Coordinates of C-alpha atoms (C1' of nucleotides) in Angstrom, one line a residue:
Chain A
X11 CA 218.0 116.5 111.3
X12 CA 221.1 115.0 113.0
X13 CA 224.0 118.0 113.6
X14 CA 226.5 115.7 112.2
X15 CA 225.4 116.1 109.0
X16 CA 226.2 119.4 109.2
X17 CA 229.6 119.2 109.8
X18 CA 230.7 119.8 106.5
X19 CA 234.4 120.7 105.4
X20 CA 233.1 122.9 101.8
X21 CA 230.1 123.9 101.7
X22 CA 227.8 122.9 99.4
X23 CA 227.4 124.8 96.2
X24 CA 225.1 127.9 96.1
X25 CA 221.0 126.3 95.4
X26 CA 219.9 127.5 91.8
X27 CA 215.8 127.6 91.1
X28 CA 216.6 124.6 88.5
X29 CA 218.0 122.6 91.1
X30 CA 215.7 122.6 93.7
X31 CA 213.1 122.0 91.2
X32 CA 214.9 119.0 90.2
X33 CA 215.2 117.7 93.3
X34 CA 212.0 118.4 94.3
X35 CA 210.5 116.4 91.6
X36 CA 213.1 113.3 92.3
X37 CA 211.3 113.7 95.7
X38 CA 207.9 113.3 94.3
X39 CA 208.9 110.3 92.2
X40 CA 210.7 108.2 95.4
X41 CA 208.5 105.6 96.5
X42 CA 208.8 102.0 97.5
X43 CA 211.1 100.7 100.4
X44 CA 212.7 103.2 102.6
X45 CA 211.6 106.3 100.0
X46 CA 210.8 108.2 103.4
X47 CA 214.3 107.8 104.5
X48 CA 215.3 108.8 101.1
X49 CA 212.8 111.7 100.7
X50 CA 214.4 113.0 103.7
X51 CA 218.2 112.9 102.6
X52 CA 217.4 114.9 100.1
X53 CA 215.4 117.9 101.9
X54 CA 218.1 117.5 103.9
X55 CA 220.6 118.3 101.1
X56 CA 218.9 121.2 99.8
X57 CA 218.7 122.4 103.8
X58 CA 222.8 122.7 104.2
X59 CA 223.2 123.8 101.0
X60 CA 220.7 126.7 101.6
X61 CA 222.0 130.2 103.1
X62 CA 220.2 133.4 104.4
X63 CA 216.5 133.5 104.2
X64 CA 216.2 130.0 102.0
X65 CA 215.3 127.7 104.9
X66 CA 212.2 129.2 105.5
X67 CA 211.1 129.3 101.7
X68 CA 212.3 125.9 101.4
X69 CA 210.3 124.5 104.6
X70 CA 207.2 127.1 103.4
X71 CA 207.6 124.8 99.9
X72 CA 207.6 121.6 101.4
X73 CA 205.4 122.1 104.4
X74 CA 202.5 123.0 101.1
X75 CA 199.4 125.6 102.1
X76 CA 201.7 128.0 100.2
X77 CA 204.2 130.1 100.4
X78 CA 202.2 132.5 103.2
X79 CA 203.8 135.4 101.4
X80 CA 200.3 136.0 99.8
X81 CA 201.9 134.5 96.1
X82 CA 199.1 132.4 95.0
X83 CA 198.3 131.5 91.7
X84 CA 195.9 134.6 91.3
X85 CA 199.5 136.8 91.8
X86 CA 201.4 134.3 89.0
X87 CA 198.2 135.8 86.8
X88 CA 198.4 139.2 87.4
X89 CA 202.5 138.9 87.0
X90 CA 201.6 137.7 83.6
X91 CA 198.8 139.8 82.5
X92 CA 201.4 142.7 83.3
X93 CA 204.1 141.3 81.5
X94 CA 201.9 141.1 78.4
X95 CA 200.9 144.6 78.9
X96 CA 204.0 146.1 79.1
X97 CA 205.3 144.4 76.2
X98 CA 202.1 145.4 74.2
X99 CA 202.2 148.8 75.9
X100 CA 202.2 150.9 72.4
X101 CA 200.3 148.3 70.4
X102 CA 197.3 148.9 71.7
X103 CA 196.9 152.8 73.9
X104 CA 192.9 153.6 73.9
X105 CA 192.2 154.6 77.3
X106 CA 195.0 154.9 79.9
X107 CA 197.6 152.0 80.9
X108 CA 195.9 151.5 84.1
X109 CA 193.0 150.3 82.7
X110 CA 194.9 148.4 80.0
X111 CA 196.2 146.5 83.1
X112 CA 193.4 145.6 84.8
X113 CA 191.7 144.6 81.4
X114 CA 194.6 142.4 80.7
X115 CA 194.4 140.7 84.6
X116 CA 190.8 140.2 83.5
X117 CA 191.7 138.4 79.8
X118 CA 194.0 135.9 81.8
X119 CA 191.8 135.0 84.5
X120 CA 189.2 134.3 82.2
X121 CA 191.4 132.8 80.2
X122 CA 192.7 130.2 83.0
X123 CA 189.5 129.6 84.2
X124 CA 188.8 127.6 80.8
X125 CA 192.2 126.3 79.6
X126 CA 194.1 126.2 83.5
X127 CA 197.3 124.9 81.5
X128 CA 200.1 127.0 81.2
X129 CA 201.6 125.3 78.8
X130 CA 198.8 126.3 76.9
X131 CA 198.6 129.8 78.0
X132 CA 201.8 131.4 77.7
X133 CA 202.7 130.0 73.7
X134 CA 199.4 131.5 73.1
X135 CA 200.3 134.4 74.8
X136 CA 203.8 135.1 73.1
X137 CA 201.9 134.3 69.8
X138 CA 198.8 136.6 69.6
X139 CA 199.6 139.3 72.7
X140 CA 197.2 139.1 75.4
X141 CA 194.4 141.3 73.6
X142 CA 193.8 138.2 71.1
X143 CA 193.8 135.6 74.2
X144 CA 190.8 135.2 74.7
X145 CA 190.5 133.5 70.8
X146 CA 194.2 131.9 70.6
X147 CA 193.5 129.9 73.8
X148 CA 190.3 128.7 74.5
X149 CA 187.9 126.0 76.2
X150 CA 189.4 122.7 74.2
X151 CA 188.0 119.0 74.2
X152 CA 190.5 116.7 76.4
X153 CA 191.7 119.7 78.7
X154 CA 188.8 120.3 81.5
X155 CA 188.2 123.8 82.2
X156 CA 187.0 124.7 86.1
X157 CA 183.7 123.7 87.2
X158 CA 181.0 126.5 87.1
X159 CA 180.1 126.4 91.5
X160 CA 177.8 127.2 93.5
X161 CA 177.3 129.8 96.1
X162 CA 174.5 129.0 99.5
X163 CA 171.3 130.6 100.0
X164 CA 169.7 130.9 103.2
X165 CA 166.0 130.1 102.2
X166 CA 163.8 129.2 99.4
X167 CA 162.2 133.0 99.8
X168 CA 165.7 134.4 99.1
X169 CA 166.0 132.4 96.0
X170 CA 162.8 133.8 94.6
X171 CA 163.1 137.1 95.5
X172 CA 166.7 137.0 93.8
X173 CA 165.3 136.0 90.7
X174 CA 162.2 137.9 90.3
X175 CA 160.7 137.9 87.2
X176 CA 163.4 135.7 85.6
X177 CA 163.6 132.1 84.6
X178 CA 165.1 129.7 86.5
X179 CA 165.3 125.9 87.5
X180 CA 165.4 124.2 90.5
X181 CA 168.0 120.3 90.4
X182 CA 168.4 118.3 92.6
X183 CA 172.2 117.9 94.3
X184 CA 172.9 115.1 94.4
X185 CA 175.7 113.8 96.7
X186 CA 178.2 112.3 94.8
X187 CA 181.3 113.3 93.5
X188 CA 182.2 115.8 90.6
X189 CA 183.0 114.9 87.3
X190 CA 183.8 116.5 83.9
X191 CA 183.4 114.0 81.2
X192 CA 185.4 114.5 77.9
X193 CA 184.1 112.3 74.7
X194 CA 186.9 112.4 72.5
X195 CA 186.6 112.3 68.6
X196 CA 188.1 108.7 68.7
X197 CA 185.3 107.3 70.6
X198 CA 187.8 107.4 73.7
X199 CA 186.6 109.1 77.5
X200 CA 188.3 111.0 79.8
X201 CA 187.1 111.7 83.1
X202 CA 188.4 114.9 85.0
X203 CA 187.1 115.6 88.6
X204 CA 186.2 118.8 90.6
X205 CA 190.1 120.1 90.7
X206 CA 190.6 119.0 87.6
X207 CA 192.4 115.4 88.3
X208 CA 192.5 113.0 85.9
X209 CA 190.5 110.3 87.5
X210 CA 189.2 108.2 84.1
X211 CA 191.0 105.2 85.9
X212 CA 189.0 104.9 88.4
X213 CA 185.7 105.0 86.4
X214 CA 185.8 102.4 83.8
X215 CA 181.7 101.3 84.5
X216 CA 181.2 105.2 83.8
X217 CA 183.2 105.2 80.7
X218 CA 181.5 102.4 79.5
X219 CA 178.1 104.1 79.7
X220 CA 179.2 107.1 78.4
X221 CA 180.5 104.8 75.2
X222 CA 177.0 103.4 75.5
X223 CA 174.1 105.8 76.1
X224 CA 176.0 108.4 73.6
X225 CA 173.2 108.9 70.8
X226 CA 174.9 108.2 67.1
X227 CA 175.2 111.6 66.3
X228 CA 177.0 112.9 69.0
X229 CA 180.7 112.6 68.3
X230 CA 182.5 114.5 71.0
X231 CA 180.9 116.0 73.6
X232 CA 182.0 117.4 77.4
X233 CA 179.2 116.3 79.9
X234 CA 179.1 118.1 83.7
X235 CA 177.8 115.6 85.6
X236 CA 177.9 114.0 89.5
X237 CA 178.8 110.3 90.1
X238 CA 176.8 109.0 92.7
X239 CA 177.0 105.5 94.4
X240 CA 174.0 103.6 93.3
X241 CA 172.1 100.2 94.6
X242 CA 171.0 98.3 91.8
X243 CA 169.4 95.8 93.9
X244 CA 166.9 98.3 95.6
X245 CA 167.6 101.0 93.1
X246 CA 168.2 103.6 95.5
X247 CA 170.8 106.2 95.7
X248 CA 174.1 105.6 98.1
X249 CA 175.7 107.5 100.2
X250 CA 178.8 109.2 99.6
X251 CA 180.6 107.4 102.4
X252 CA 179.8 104.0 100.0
X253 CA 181.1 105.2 97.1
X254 CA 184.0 106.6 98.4
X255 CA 184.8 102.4 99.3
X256 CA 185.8 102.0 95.7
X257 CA 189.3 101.0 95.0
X258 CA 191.2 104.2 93.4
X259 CA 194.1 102.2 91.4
X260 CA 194.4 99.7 88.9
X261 CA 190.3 99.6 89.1
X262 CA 188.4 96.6 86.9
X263 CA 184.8 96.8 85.8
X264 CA 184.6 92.7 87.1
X265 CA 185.7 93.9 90.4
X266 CA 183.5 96.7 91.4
X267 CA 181.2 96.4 94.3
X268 CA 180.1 99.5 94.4
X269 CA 177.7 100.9 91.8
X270 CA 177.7 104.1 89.9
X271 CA 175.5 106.2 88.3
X272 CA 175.5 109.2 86.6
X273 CA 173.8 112.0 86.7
X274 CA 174.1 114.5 84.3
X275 CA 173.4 118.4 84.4
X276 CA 175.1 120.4 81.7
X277 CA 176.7 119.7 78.4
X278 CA 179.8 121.9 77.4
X279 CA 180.8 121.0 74.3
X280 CA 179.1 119.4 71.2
X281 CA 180.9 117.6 67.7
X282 CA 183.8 120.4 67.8
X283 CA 181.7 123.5 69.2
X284 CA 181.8 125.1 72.9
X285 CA 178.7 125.8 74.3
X286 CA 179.8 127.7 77.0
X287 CA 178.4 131.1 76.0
X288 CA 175.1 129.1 75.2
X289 CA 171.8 129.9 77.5
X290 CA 171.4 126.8 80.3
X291 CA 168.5 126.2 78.2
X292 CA 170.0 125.4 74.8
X293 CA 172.5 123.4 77.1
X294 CA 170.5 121.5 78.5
X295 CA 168.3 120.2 75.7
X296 CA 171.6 119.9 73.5
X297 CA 172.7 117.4 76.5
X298 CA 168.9 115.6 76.7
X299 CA 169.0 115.0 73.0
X300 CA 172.6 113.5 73.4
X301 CA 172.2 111.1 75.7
X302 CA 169.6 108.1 76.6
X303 CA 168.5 107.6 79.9
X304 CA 169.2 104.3 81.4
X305 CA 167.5 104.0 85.5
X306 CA 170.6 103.7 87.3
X307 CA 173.4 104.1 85.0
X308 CA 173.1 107.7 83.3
X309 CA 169.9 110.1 84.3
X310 CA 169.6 113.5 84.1
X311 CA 169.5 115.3 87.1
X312 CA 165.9 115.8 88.4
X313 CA 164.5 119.4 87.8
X314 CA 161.6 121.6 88.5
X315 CA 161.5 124.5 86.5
X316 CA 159.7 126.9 88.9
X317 CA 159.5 130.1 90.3
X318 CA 156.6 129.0 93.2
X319 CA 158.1 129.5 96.7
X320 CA 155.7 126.5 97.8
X321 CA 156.4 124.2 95.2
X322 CA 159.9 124.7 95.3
X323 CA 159.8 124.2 99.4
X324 CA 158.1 121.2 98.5
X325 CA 160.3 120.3 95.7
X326 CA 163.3 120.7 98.0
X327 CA 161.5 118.0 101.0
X328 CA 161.4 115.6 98.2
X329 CA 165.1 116.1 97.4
X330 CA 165.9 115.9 100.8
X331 CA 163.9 112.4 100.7
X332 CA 165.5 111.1 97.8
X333 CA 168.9 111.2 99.5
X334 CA 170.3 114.2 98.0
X335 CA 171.9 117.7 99.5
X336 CA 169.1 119.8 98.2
X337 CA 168.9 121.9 95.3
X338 CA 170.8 123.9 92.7
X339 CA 168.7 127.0 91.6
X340 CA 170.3 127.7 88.0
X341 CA 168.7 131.1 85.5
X342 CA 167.8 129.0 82.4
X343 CA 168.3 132.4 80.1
X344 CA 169.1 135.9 81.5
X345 CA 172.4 135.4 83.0
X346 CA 172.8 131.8 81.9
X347 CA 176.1 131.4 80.3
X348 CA 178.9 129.0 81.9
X349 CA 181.1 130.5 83.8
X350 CA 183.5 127.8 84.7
X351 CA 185.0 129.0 88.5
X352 CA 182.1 131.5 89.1
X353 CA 180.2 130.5 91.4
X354 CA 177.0 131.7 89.8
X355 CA 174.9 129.0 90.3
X356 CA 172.8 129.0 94.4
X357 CA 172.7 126.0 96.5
X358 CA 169.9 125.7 98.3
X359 CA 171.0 122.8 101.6
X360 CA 169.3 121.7 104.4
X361 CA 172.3 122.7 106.4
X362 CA 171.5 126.0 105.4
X363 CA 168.2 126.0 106.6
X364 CA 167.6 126.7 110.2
X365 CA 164.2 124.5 110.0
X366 CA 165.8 121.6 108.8
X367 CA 169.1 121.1 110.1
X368 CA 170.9 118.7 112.8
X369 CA 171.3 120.5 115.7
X370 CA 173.4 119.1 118.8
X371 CA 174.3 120.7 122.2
X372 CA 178.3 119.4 122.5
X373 CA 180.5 119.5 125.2
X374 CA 183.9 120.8 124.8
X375 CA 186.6 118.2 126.3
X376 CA 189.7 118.8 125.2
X377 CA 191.6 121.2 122.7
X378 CA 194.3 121.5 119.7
X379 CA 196.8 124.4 119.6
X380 CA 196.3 126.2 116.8
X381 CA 198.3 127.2 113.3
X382 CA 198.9 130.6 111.3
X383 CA 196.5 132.8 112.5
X384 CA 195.5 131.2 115.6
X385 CA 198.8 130.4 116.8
X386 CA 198.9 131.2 120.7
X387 CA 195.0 130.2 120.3
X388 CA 192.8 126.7 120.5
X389 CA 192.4 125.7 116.9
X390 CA 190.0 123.3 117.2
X391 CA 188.1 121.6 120.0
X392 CA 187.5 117.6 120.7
X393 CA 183.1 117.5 121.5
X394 CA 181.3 114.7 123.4
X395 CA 178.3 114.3 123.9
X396 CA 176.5 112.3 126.9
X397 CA 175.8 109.1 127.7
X398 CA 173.4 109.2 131.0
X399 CA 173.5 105.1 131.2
X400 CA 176.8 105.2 131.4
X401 CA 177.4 108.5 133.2
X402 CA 180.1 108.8 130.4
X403 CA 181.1 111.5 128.0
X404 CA 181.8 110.0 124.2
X405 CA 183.6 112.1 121.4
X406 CA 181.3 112.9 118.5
X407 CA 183.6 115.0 116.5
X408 CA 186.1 117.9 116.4
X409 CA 184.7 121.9 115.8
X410 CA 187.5 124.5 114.4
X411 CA 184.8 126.5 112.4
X412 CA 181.8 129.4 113.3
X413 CA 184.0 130.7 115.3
X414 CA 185.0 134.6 114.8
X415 CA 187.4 135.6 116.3
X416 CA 186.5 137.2 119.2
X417 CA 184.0 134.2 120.3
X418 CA 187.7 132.1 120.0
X419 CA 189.4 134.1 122.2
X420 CA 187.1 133.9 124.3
X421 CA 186.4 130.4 124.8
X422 CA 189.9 129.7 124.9
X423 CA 190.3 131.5 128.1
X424 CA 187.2 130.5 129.2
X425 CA 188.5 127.0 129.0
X426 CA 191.9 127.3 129.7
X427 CA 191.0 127.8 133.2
X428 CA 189.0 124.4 133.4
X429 CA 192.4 122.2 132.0
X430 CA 192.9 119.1 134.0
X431 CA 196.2 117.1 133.2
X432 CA 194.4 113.5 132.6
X433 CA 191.1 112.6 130.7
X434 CA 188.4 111.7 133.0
X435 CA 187.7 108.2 133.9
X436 CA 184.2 108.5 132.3
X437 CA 186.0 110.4 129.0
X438 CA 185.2 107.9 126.1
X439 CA 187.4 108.6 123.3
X440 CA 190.1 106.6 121.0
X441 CA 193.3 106.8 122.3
X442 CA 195.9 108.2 119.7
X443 CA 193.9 108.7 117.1
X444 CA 191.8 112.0 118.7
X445 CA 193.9 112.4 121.4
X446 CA 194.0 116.3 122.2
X447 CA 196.7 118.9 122.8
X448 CA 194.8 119.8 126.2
X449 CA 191.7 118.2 128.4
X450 CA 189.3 120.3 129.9
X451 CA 186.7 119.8 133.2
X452 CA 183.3 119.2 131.4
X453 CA 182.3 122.7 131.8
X454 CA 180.7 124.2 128.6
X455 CA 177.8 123.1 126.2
X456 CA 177.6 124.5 122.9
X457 CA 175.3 123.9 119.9
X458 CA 177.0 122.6 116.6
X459 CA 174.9 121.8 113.4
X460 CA 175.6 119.6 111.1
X461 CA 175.2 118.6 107.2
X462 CA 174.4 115.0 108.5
X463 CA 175.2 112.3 110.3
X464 CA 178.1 109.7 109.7
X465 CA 179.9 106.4 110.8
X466 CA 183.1 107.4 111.9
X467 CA 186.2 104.7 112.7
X468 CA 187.2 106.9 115.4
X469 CA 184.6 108.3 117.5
X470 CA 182.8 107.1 120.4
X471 CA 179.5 108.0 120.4
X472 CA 176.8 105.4 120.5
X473 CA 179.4 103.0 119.6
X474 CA 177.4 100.2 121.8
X475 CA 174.2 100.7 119.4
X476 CA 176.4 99.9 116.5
X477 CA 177.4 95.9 116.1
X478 CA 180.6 97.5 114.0
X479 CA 182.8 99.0 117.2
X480 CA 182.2 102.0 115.3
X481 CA 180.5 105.3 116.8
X482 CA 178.4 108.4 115.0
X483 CA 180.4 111.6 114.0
X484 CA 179.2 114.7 112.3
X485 CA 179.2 116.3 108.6
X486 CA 180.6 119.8 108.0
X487 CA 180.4 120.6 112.0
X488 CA 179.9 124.3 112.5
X489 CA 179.8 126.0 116.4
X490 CA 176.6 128.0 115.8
X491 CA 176.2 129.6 119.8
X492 CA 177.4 128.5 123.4
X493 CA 174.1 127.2 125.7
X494 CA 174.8 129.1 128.6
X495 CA 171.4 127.6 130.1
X496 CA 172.6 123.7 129.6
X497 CA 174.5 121.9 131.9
X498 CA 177.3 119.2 129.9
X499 CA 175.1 116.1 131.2
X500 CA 171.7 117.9 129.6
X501 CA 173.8 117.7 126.4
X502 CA 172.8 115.7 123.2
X503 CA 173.0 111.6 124.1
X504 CA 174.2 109.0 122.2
X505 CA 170.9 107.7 122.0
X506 CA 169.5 110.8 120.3
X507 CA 172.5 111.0 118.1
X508 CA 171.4 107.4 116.7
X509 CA 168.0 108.3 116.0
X510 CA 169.1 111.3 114.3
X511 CA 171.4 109.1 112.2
X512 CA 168.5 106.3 111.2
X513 CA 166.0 109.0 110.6
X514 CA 168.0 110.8 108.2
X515 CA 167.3 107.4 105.9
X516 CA 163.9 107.6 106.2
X517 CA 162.8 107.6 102.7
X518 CA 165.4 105.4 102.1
X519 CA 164.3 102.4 104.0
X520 CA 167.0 99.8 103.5
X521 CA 169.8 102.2 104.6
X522 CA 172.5 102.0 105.6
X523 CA 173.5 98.9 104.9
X524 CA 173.5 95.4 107.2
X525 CA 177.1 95.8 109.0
X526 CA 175.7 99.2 110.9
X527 CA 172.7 97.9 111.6
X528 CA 171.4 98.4 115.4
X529 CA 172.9 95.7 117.7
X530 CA 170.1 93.5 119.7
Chain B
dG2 C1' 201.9 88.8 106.5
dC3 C1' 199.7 92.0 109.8
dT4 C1' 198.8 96.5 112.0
dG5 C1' 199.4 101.5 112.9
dT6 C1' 200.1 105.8 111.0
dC7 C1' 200.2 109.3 107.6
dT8 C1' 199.1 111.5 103.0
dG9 C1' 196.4 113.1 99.2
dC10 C1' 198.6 118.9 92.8
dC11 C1' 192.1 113.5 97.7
dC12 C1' 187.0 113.6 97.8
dC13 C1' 183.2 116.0 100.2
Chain C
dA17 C1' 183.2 120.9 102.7
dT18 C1' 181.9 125.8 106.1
dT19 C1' 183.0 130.0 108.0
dC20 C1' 185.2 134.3 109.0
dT21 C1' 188.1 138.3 107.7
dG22 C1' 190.3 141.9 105.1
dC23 C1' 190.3 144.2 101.0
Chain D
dG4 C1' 181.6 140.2 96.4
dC5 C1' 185.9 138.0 96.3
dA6 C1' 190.0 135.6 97.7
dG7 C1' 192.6 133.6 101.4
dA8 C1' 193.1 131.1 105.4
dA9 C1' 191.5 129.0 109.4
dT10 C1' 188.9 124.6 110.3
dG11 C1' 185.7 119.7 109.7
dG12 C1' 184.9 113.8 108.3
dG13 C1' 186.6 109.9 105.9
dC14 C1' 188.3 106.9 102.3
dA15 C1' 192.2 104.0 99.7
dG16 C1' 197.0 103.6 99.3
dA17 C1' 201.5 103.6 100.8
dC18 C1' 205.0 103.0 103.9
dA19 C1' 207.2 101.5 108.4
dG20 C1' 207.8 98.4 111.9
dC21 C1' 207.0 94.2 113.8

DNA sequence: GCTGTCTGCCCC
DNA sequence: ATTCTGC
DNA sequence: GCAGAATGGGCAGACAGC
């Protein structure tokens, strides 16, 4: 912000709530040529015309991640749920207000967990009072409610000690990409993803085997599904990273290269009815009778219904096989509503799973400052791992989480002492793009696992076994414990970081695809 | 036109 | 996405 | 157990600068 523009002879008029709303949504709509430089005339308008404490809210606003005054939209709730209480507070008086309060907190987050429009919400709320909410305001086809989630489990021996006696199934997850499918009573689809965006552009092979595989009697319906990337060719289940290549805007069925298919776990709504107080069991066959199967296009989501810790372990190996995450374990009866935001459901990962894993020894060679509550701290920290051909050190990926907070502190003063102003001559890395705050002496080794193995445009490692100038990076990487016994050059190599990323296709023989295929 | 960089009520 | 922390 | 706040890789789009 240039002083000159705040030499001002008047001072601009005080800022009112409606007018930096306003101009915060002109910001959102500037685009095209030179919108940055327009964008920031007008945060710098509001700026002068703010006084006292405004600044910092206004920067707070625009910088997003919140406010950082602990106003999220759980607080909006609770301010409402009171409001409605008090105004109802000698309407309805069996039991003491207190509890009235909390019972109201509880209508409206229930409440928003199904219909998360306000819009919706607070009409409702003005018409019936908050003690009729629940039936004024409820789950409705074309607005998607939050997905029900899923919380990890450790081990398969966790899962069916947990759910003794009761039963349960076992799908597989796949990895693909959230969607909540509305069939609207006009034959027309909308397609809502895992926040609840409206994404039914960018699907229109999926919408077209919705329209398709919908049996005749179904006439709206709300599926719960995953989209995966699919390979027609050799039938075979993509990875994430593939579909993720499909355009976003303005997307034709004649023009996409990437296939999807869906496949479908839950059905929500049926010909005008909500089934989300319905047992996963009636769900589930309402959905199977809905919907034909077509290899490819629409499946159901493969299931064991079991509560055998050895077929389940093995049932979990073959999901691991078939390219997915692992499993959802899901109570077909007892406890089997859905819950939409609860995360109810257990996920059952090979991350998860000590046994199974990735597991590398890293070396710490440079470091971010940190933000919020790391301020004055390392953030996050660049890894490498070794090349013993080369005698060089290539970044793999960046690690910022496993750490508490003493195991932080720690290492950053561990490290601190080992800063050097220059990368090494034998650091590998991509200039700008992962360029860190600090470098570090290659000191330290410390193990990371991983949810899997990726390509990655700006990491180095084993970038000369690629033909693609691209290197190997990590999934999810967590700092599980320094290796004070390993010196940096016994850490991971690029070579072993390659074989770890082919054999994680093995039951998928022809991935990945040709252009990160081995050079020769 | 091409490239580099940054953002996303992004996806995971 | 994962993880840690404070409540 | 839950919510909030740290942090990860990577994609298409959009914009800026050349």
């Amino acid at each position: 912000m240039r002083r000159s523009s705040q030499t001002m002879i008047h001072k601009p008029p005080p800022l009112t709530v409606a007018k930096v709303l306003e101009t915060f949504r002109r910001i959102a709509k500037e685009s095209g040529k030179n919108s940055k430089e327009k964008k920031k005339n007008h945060v710098r308008a509001l700026l002068v015309a703010a006084c006292d404490c405004e600044p910092k809210y206004l920067i707070r606003l625009l910088l997003k991640d919140k406010l950082r005054i602990g106003l999220s939209e759980l607080s909006l709730l609770e301010a409402l749920a009171c409001a409605a209480a008090y105004a109802e507070k000698h309407s309805v008086s069996c039991g003491s207000f207190q509890s009235d309060l909390s019972k109201a907190v509880d209508v409206l987050k229930g409440v928003h967990s199904m219909v998360p429009v306000y819009e919706r919400i607070v009409p409702a709320l003005l018409d019936g009072g908050v003690w009729n909410l629940a039936d004024t305001c409820s789950f409705s086809l074309g607005i998607p409610c939050e997905p029900m989630l899923s919380a990890p489990a450790k081990s398969v021996s966790e899962i069916v000690n947990r759910y003794h006696g009761i039963e349960y199934t076992c799908e597989y997850k796949y990895d693909g990409i959230r969607a909540q499918i509305h069939c609207m009573d006009d034959g027309s689809i909308r397609i809502f993803s895992r926040k609840l965006e409206c994404c039914t552009n960018q699907y229109p092979d999926v919408i077209l085997a919705v329209k398709r595989l919908k049996r005749v009697p179904v006439k709206s319906c709300v599926l719960d599904c995953e989209i995966v990337g699919y390979d027609s060719e050799q039938m075979k289940i993509l990875p994430l990273q593939k579909l993720m290549t499909r355009g976003r805007k303005g997307v034709h069925v004649d023009n996409i290269k990437i296939n999807a298919c869906i496949f479908a776990f839950d059905l929500l709504y049926l010909n005008g009815q909500s089934l989300l107080q319905e047992q996963l069991k009636i769900r589930r066959k309402l959905l199977k009778d809905s919907f034909e199967v077509e290899t490819g296009i629409l499946q159901f989501a493969t299931a064991l219904d079991s509560s055998n810790l050895d077929e389940i372990q093995v049932f979990l190996d073959k999901a691991v096989n078939a390219s997915c995450e692992g499993l959802v374990i899901k109570t077909l009866s007892v406890d089997a509503a859905y819950e939409p935001g609860k995360a109810k459901w257990v996920k059952l990962k090979k991350d998860y799973l000590e046994s199974m894993w990735d597991s590398l020894d890293l070396v710490p060679i440079g470091a971010y400052f940190g933000k919020g509550r790391r301020t004055a701290f390392y953030g996050t920290f660049l890894l490498a791992c070794y090349d013993p051909d080369k005698e060089e050190f290539q970044t793999v990926t960046k690690a910022g989480t496993g750490f508490s907070e003493e195991v932080l502190k720690e290492h950053c003063q561990i490290l601190s002492s080992k800063m050097i102003p220059k990368p090494k001559p034998y650091y590998r890395h991509i200039s700008g793009k992962t360029t860190p705050d600090v470098w570090f002496e290659p000191s330290e080794v410390w193990e990371v696992k991983a949810g899997g193995l990726t390509i990655s445009p700006v990491y180095c490692a084993g970038s000369d076994i690629l033909n693609s100038n691209k290197g190997f990076s990590l999934r999810n990487p967590t700092l599980i414990r320094p290796r004070e016994d390993k010196s940096p050059e016994q850490a991971t190599t690029s070579k072993q970081i390659a074989e770890m990323y082919f054999r994680q296709w093995q039951g998928n023989p022809h991935m990945p695809p040709d252009d990160e295929e081995i050079n020769s």
